Amino acid sequence: MLGDMRTQVAIIGAGPAGLVLGQLLANAGVESVIVENRSRDYVEARQRAGVLEQGTVELLRENGVGQRLDREALRHDGIYLQWPGTRHHLDFPDLCGRSVWIYGQTEVVKDLVAARLTAGLPLYFDVSDTAVQDVETDRPSVAFLDADGNAQRIECDLIAGCDGFHGVTRPAIPESSSRTWQRDYPYGWLGILAQAPPSTDELIYAWHPNGFALNSMRSPTITRLYLQVGLDENVADWSDDRIWTELTTRLGHPEWELTTGPILDKGITPMRSFVSEPMRYGRLFLAGDAAHIVPPTGAKGLNLAVADAKLLADAVIASYGSARSGPRRARTLVGTADSVPPGPATSAGRGRGPGAARTLVGTAGSVRPGPATSAGGGQELLDAYPETALRRVWRCTHFSWWMTSMLHIEGRDPFARELQLAQLRYLSTSRAAAVSLAENYTGLPYGW
Ligand code: APR
Ligand code: PHB
């Protein structure tokens, strides 16, 4: 059975980019349908980074999904940079007037999913065979099989490709029209989640001759720690004892002790920088990991996905605003994460497609005029999106590459090591250098 729906924006992927975009559009009265090929349980359990820039926190708050974050996130006013014999604190409010918040990406995703489902907005989990169609025309569509295997098609004004690095939207742009840049780093991170209170008040980024180590956290009882490892390393060769011994060595500092505890999760991830251009092809717009990947040092991945979603949402909203009868403004914010604690499955949310969702799409009354198509009106922001978004992408790509290169040991080159240490000492003695790190780490303003 083929089900046809009509919406304004079809969003592929319910990661941070797709969910934030859906939230911002809903709050401005623009309709969207999100399709996600994983289950709700899966997307809410995936272990990812956990540092939110101030701008990300403000955006989530302003859009009705900041209640649990305000209760549970830990505000951090700086980080420590460490190398043997020195642990130097950078004070972000002093350096740039901003802070960061510790709150797992999984928690952000849970809050956004809960807000969307509580508002009865369409979010299809467990879809398969997602395909984008006719993106070069003004009647693009997304085809997919829903959780029950029924063929569905969403006709829309625009498609947002928020389906991550392995999605289907970036490959839908012909190779002849695209360009990519990639750097694979010759090391990865072994990451663990441990049932142990953090042994530090703020994150420690440690340079060590054995390799980089990072002491992070998720909550007052859960520590997140990382070790630089070779690409050929197998996680099975890393016993809990070996991990704690190596962390203790690399993070070691006089009169300081690393708290240990049961390891709850263990995994190795490779590190890569990747940028794909253009971020727009016809009526297909890419956001987040679908268009770019940064290595995790500096925690930019999630924040960059949110920044893309914000830019794209502003552009889409402006484009409808310019049409003669644009969407009505939403009277209330979509945001009830507070009233729906993440937890057991609800029939609307887990596994199956949305229950109430179908009443919101596919009715003639809900079809609104498409975005302005000719130059002028609110079209400029949409036209500018690929360029505006890429400016920030390349800034964050540089920052993540720079932090990574400064802190990781590559080969046995003594010259490279001295350069890294010279840079770390410079950051600890020059306010100008420290300000530069602080403003990038806490996040440059949107539209930068
Ligand atoms: N159809 C539907 N959904 C898809 C498809 C598809 N063909 N392919 C992928 N997806 C889904 C994935 O299952 C995932 O839930 O798209 C979502 C993309 O989410 P993310 O990978 O989290 O990407 P993004 O939203 O851009 O967020 C980037 O996530 O990977 C981390 O470190 C990264 O923090 C960064 C952030
Ligand atoms: C994390 O807590 O997962 C984390 C923190 C800081 C980073 C990268 C990852 O730079």
XYZ file of C-alpha atoms and ligand atoms in Angstrom:
494
model
C 0.000 0.000 0.000
C 1.465 3.344 -1.036
C 0.814 6.201 1.355
C 1.271 9.712 0.004
C 1.839 12.607 2.342
C 2.515 16.244 1.807
C 4.609 18.435 4.074
C 6.782 21.506 3.802
C 10.149 20.056 4.821
C 10.998 16.346 4.697
C 13.845 15.664 7.120
C 15.920 12.518 6.739
C 17.618 11.473 9.979
C 16.727 11.906 13.656
C 20.163 12.777 14.971
C 20.876 16.197 16.485
C 20.773 17.978 13.092
C 17.394 16.587 11.992
C 15.737 16.841 15.390
C 16.898 20.419 16.044
C 15.805 21.464 12.564
C 12.373 19.890 13.127
C 12.058 21.646 16.490
C 12.970 25.098 15.167
C 10.659 24.741 12.176
C 7.763 23.587 14.360
C 8.211 26.545 16.677
C 7.881 28.849 13.659
C 4.817 27.004 12.334
C 6.610 25.257 9.468
C 5.594 21.619 9.013
C 8.069 18.796 8.713
C 8.138 15.015 8.689
C 11.216 13.199 10.021
C 12.173 9.708 8.883
C 14.835 7.718 10.727
C 16.074 4.275 9.811
C 17.027 3.225 13.339
C 14.764 2.526 16.308
C 14.031 5.096 18.984
C 15.896 2.965 21.521
C 18.954 2.881 19.287
C 19.173 6.638 18.633
C 18.627 7.366 22.319
C 21.374 5.017 23.462
C 24.204 5.805 21.008
C 27.253 7.032 22.942
C 28.532 10.263 21.447
C 30.218 13.461 22.671
C 28.948 15.498 25.567
C 30.103 19.125 25.485
C 27.555 21.780 24.454
C 28.660 25.222 23.341
C 26.909 28.136 25.015
C 25.064 28.909 21.755
C 23.756 25.328 21.572
C 22.471 25.545 25.149
C 20.792 28.900 24.522
C 19.180 27.620 21.339
C 17.791 24.522 23.076
C 16.454 26.654 25.940
C 14.877 29.230 23.618
C 13.168 26.455 21.711
C 11.513 24.731 24.631
C 13.893 21.843 25.197
C 16.096 23.221 27.947
C 14.247 22.161 31.104
C 16.049 18.901 31.870
C 19.285 20.355 30.556
C 18.956 23.217 33.054
C 18.468 20.719 35.866
C 21.086 18.154 34.939
C 23.796 19.679 32.764
C 27.052 20.722 34.407
C 28.291 24.189 33.497
C 32.034 24.269 32.912
C 33.898 27.538 32.907
C 37.084 26.182 31.404
C 39.333 23.243 30.617
C 42.763 22.091 31.714
C 45.608 21.664 29.255
C 48.205 19.287 30.594
C 51.684 18.105 29.671
C 54.218 16.414 31.927
C 54.752 18.600 35.004
C 52.110 21.217 34.103
C 48.336 21.380 34.380
C 47.150 24.749 33.127
C 43.598 26.029 33.557
C 41.931 28.176 30.894
C 39.161 30.337 32.357
C 36.576 30.770 29.590
C 34.359 33.488 31.142
C 37.473 35.551 31.802
C 38.875 34.931 28.320
C 35.733 35.287 26.221
C 32.718 35.715 28.484
C 31.269 32.300 27.623
C 31.015 28.778 29.068
C 30.238 25.221 27.943
C 27.854 22.632 29.390
C 28.388 18.913 29.953
C 25.300 17.066 28.742
C 25.483 13.942 26.611
C 24.376 14.031 22.993
C 22.115 11.095 23.891
C 20.339 13.328 26.424
C 19.861 16.097 23.831
C 18.394 13.523 21.437
C 16.050 12.119 24.125
C 14.747 15.603 24.961
C 14.133 16.494 21.300
C 12.412 13.179 20.508
C 10.184 13.514 23.578
C 9.229 17.096 22.666
C 8.374 16.125 19.094
C 6.308 13.082 19.983
C 4.480 14.857 22.801
C 3.507 17.581 20.342
C 2.179 14.858 18.011
C 4.571 15.790 15.236
C 5.509 13.158 12.665
C 8.644 11.151 13.339
C 8.943 7.745 11.709
C 11.466 5.366 13.272
C 12.628 2.054 11.779
C 12.170 3.096 8.169
C 14.133 1.481 5.353
C 14.985 2.069 1.694
C 14.916 5.852 2.060
C 15.368 7.556 -1.316
C 15.246 11.183 -2.408
C 13.541 11.978 -5.692
C 13.264 14.916 -8.074
C 15.469 17.226 -6.017
C 16.203 19.298 -9.098
C 12.511 20.082 -9.563
C 10.186 22.144 -7.383
C 8.307 18.966 -6.389
C 10.919 16.870 -4.607
C 9.884 13.840 -2.577
C 11.206 11.223 -0.194
C 10.244 7.569 -0.595
C 10.675 5.009 2.168
C 9.282 1.838 3.685
C 7.744 2.393 7.101
C 8.256 0.106 10.091
C 5.491 -2.203 8.818
C 7.079 -2.423 5.374
C 4.465 -0.166 3.711
C 5.742 2.045 0.899
C 5.381 5.742 1.767
C 6.131 8.920 -0.133
C 6.462 12.438 1.230
C 5.947 15.236 -1.232
C 7.572 18.391 0.044
C 8.981 21.798 -0.773
C 12.463 20.981 0.510
C 14.419 17.965 1.691
C 16.843 18.282 4.585
C 19.574 15.643 4.432
C 20.404 15.166 8.120
C 21.257 11.493 7.761
C 24.844 11.511 8.965
C 28.027 10.415 7.244
C 26.653 7.089 5.949
C 23.308 8.458 4.764
C 21.704 8.527 1.344
C 21.430 12.257 0.718
C 25.059 13.253 0.096
C 25.455 10.482 -2.523
C 22.307 11.869 -4.226
C 24.376 14.876 -5.323
C 26.085 13.953 -8.598
C 29.830 13.545 -8.244
C 30.320 15.906 -11.170
C 28.738 18.682 -9.065
C 30.491 17.975 -5.779
C 33.883 18.152 -4.174
C 35.205 16.551 -1.000
C 38.166 17.050 1.282
C 39.326 14.349 3.673
C 42.061 13.701 6.205
C 42.297 10.392 8.053
C 44.384 10.564 11.209
C 46.810 7.703 11.878
C 45.292 7.044 15.329
C 41.949 6.610 17.050
C 40.371 7.057 20.473
C 39.666 4.252 22.883
C 36.733 5.634 24.865
C 35.297 4.313 28.110
C 32.307 5.188 30.228
C 32.950 4.375 33.889
C 30.787 4.254 36.978
C 33.035 6.615 38.877
C 32.665 10.177 40.116
C 34.785 12.526 37.982
C 38.216 13.095 39.488
C 38.339 16.610 38.063
C 36.020 19.610 38.144
C 36.629 20.370 34.439
C 37.908 18.423 31.436
C 41.613 17.618 31.221
C 43.229 17.459 27.764
C 46.583 15.767 28.351
C 49.574 15.627 26.017
C 51.807 12.687 26.960
C 54.693 10.910 25.197
C 52.599 7.688 25.317
C 49.765 9.461 23.518
C 46.900 11.854 24.209
C 44.405 11.269 27.034
C 41.164 13.080 27.863
C 39.390 13.102 31.195
C 35.741 13.985 30.592
C 32.473 13.204 32.349
C 28.755 12.796 31.875
C 27.364 13.406 35.367
C 28.479 13.574 39.012
C 28.649 9.757 39.005
C 29.780 8.896 35.466
C 33.232 9.542 34.032
C 34.076 9.477 30.320
C 37.740 8.922 29.467
C 39.687 8.549 26.245
C 43.122 7.260 25.226
C 44.849 7.811 21.910
C 45.508 4.360 20.407
C 46.926 3.040 17.151
C 44.514 2.286 14.316
C 45.471 -1.391 14.425
C 44.503 -1.704 18.110
C 41.793 -4.159 19.048
C 39.518 -3.264 21.941
C 39.688 -6.895 23.121
C 43.398 -6.348 23.869
C 42.533 -3.584 26.314
C 41.608 -5.133 29.656
C 40.091 -2.838 32.279
C 43.378 -2.985 34.214
C 45.422 -2.009 31.180
C 43.097 0.919 30.455
C 43.228 2.275 34.015
C 47.009 1.876 34.186
C 47.489 3.786 30.943
C 45.000 6.498 31.925
C 46.719 6.867 35.290
C 50.086 7.289 33.555
C 48.958 9.748 30.887
C 46.709 11.835 33.151
C 49.060 11.626 36.144
C 49.832 14.837 37.993
C 51.432 15.458 41.428
C 48.995 15.332 44.353
C 46.124 14.265 42.110
C 44.491 10.892 41.791
C 42.353 9.409 39.036
C 39.146 7.879 40.379
C 38.447 4.459 38.905
C 35.318 2.289 38.816
C 33.494 -0.362 36.812
C 33.751 0.200 33.060
C 30.262 0.339 31.522
C 31.163 0.798 27.860
C 34.342 0.489 25.787
C 34.993 1.239 22.133
C 37.558 2.454 19.595
C 36.708 5.135 17.033
C 38.886 6.277 14.155
C 39.359 10.002 13.583
C 38.686 11.876 10.389
C 38.201 15.356 8.972
C 35.814 15.437 6.015
C 34.057 18.260 4.185
C 31.726 17.895 1.220
C 30.572 20.681 -1.004
C 27.969 21.876 -1.980
C 25.647 21.689 1.010
C 22.737 22.379 -1.326
C 21.718 20.701 -4.564
C 18.412 21.853 -6.029
C 15.873 21.443 -3.235
C 18.094 19.146 -1.175
C 19.957 20.808 1.726
C 22.563 18.933 3.782
C 23.176 19.545 7.484
C 25.468 17.994 10.097
C 27.533 14.845 9.586
C 25.853 14.293 6.201
C 28.119 17.045 4.916
C 31.121 17.040 7.259
C 32.987 15.165 9.970
C 35.450 16.564 12.482
C 37.747 14.613 14.798
C 36.371 14.689 18.363
C 39.143 16.778 19.945
C 37.416 20.038 20.880
C 33.898 18.541 20.781
C 32.670 20.389 17.680
C 30.676 17.626 15.900
C 27.352 17.960 17.701
C 27.603 21.747 17.990
C 28.343 22.113 14.296
C 25.348 19.927 13.413
C 23.169 22.179 15.594
C 24.641 25.324 13.988
C 23.823 23.973 10.494
C 20.277 23.189 11.634
C 19.876 26.698 13.049
C 21.125 28.354 9.853
C 18.958 26.143 7.689
C 15.874 26.659 9.866
C 16.297 30.451 9.752
C 16.644 30.306 5.972
C 13.613 28.049 5.479
C 11.461 30.124 7.839
C 12.479 33.337 6.067
C 11.645 31.796 2.700
C 8.107 30.980 3.831
C 7.752 34.342 5.496
C 8.265 35.967 2.134
C 5.567 33.927 0.410
C 2.234 35.739 0.242
C 0.518 33.525 2.775
C 3.253 31.944 4.766
C 2.795 29.533 7.614
C 0.971 30.638 10.713
C 3.233 31.338 13.631
C 3.101 28.724 16.313
C 1.453 30.098 19.420
C 3.332 27.958 21.856
C 6.752 26.427 21.828
C 7.013 22.759 21.045
C 8.764 21.599 24.143
C 7.549 19.268 26.775
C 10.618 17.200 27.369
C 10.051 17.987 31.003
C 6.709 16.273 31.149
C 7.894 13.203 29.268
C 10.914 11.790 31.002
C 12.934 9.563 28.747
C 11.932 6.067 29.548
C 9.700 3.249 28.540
C 8.311 2.921 25.065
C 5.172 4.783 24.134
C 3.083 3.359 21.360
C 3.473 6.523 19.318
C 7.176 6.689 19.654
C 8.875 3.347 19.623
C 9.341 1.232 16.624
C 6.280 2.274 14.707
C 5.431 5.405 12.840
C 3.696 8.240 14.588
C 0.124 7.834 15.734
C -1.269 11.352 15.691
C 1.201 12.329 13.009
C -0.959 11.349 10.095
C -3.543 13.971 10.909
C -0.891 16.616 10.470
C 0.179 15.678 7.006
C -1.501 14.872 3.773
C -4.595 16.994 4.266
C -5.304 19.637 1.693
C -5.705 22.245 4.420
C -2.205 21.699 5.653
C -0.545 22.337 2.325
C 1.066 25.726 2.404
C 2.598 27.673 -0.415
C 6.150 26.661 -1.138
C 9.104 28.899 -0.419
C 9.745 31.803 -2.747
C 11.406 30.417 -5.828
C 12.751 33.484 -7.538
C 15.481 35.678 -6.222
C 14.329 38.289 -3.766
C 11.986 38.075 -0.809
C 13.135 35.584 1.787
C 14.976 33.447 -0.719
C 18.362 35.028 -0.066
C 19.052 33.113 3.134
C 18.296 29.793 1.437
C 20.543 30.706 -1.464
C 23.254 31.803 0.957
C 22.966 28.692 3.183
C 25.678 26.583 1.489
C 28.197 29.378 1.725
C 27.235 30.630 5.195
C 27.214 27.099 6.614
C 30.539 26.179 5.024
C 32.243 29.199 6.587
C 31.586 27.810 10.048
C 32.288 24.241 8.891
C 35.787 25.184 7.764
C 36.425 27.208 10.945
C 35.465 24.211 13.083
C 37.369 21.866 10.769
C 40.466 23.961 11.342
C 39.953 24.198 15.105
C 39.377 20.440 15.489
C 42.384 19.624 13.295
C 44.526 22.112 15.261
C 43.533 20.752 18.685
C 44.036 17.197 17.408
C 47.450 17.947 15.910
C 48.639 19.778 19.015
C 47.728 16.979 21.410
C 48.309 13.646 19.649
C 51.621 11.886 19.243
C 52.329 11.023 15.632
C 55.336 8.866 14.870
C 58.622 9.392 16.672
C 59.447 12.850 15.373
C 61.160 14.778 18.228
C 60.834 18.035 16.262
C 57.040 17.657 16.065
C 56.869 17.026 19.819
C 58.810 20.183 20.645
C 56.464 22.178 18.398
C 53.449 20.756 20.239
C 54.944 21.628 23.628
C 55.869 25.122 22.413
C 52.248 25.653 21.385
C 50.919 24.383 24.722
C 53.296 26.690 26.644
C 52.224 29.577 24.417
C 48.562 28.895 25.262
C 49.434 28.971 28.945
C 51.348 32.268 28.776
C 49.739 34.350 26.039
C 46.273 35.750 26.667
C 45.829 36.251 22.927
C 46.485 32.562 22.245
C 44.224 31.481 25.120
C 41.388 33.765 23.951
C 41.562 32.209 20.507
C 41.174 28.703 21.917
C 38.414 29.813 24.317
C 36.249 31.538 21.708
C 36.467 28.569 19.348
C 35.860 25.996 22.100
C 32.838 27.780 23.555
C 31.536 28.461 20.043
C 31.594 31.441 17.728
C 28.277 33.256 17.282
C 25.825 31.935 14.681
C 26.215 33.607 11.349
C 29.906 34.053 12.017
N 17.206 7.052 6.240
C 16.820 7.580 7.434
N 17.682 7.895 8.424
C 18.973 7.686 8.214
C 19.468 7.147 6.998
C 18.523 6.825 5.994
N 18.905 6.310 4.828
N 20.815 7.045 7.083
C 21.162 7.488 8.297
N 20.063 7.876 9.002
C 20.003 8.401 10.363
C 20.980 7.739 11.322
O 20.475 6.525 11.832
C 21.112 8.811 12.387
O 20.181 8.659 13.431
O 20.389 9.759 10.349
C 20.843 10.118 11.655
C 22.079 10.988 11.559
O 22.442 11.388 12.863
P 23.957 11.646 13.306
O 24.837 10.621 12.722
O 23.943 11.806 14.780
O 24.325 13.019 12.564
P 23.934 14.528 12.892
O 22.517 14.663 13.272
O 24.467 15.301 11.758
O 24.750 14.877 14.197
C 26.169 14.955 14.209
O 26.460 13.194 15.712
O 27.867 11.551 14.840
C 27.731 12.522 15.789
O 29.881 13.269 16.299
C 28.754 13.511 15.520
O 28.230 14.888 17.258
C 28.084 14.748 15.868
C 26.658 14.571 15.552
C 33.237 13.650 25.606
O 32.933 13.874 26.781
O 32.786 12.664 25.008
C 34.176 14.554 24.924
C 34.552 15.728 25.556
C 35.437 16.589 24.938
C 35.929 16.270 23.692
C 35.540 15.122 23.043
C 34.658 14.254 23.661
O 36.810 17.119 23.121
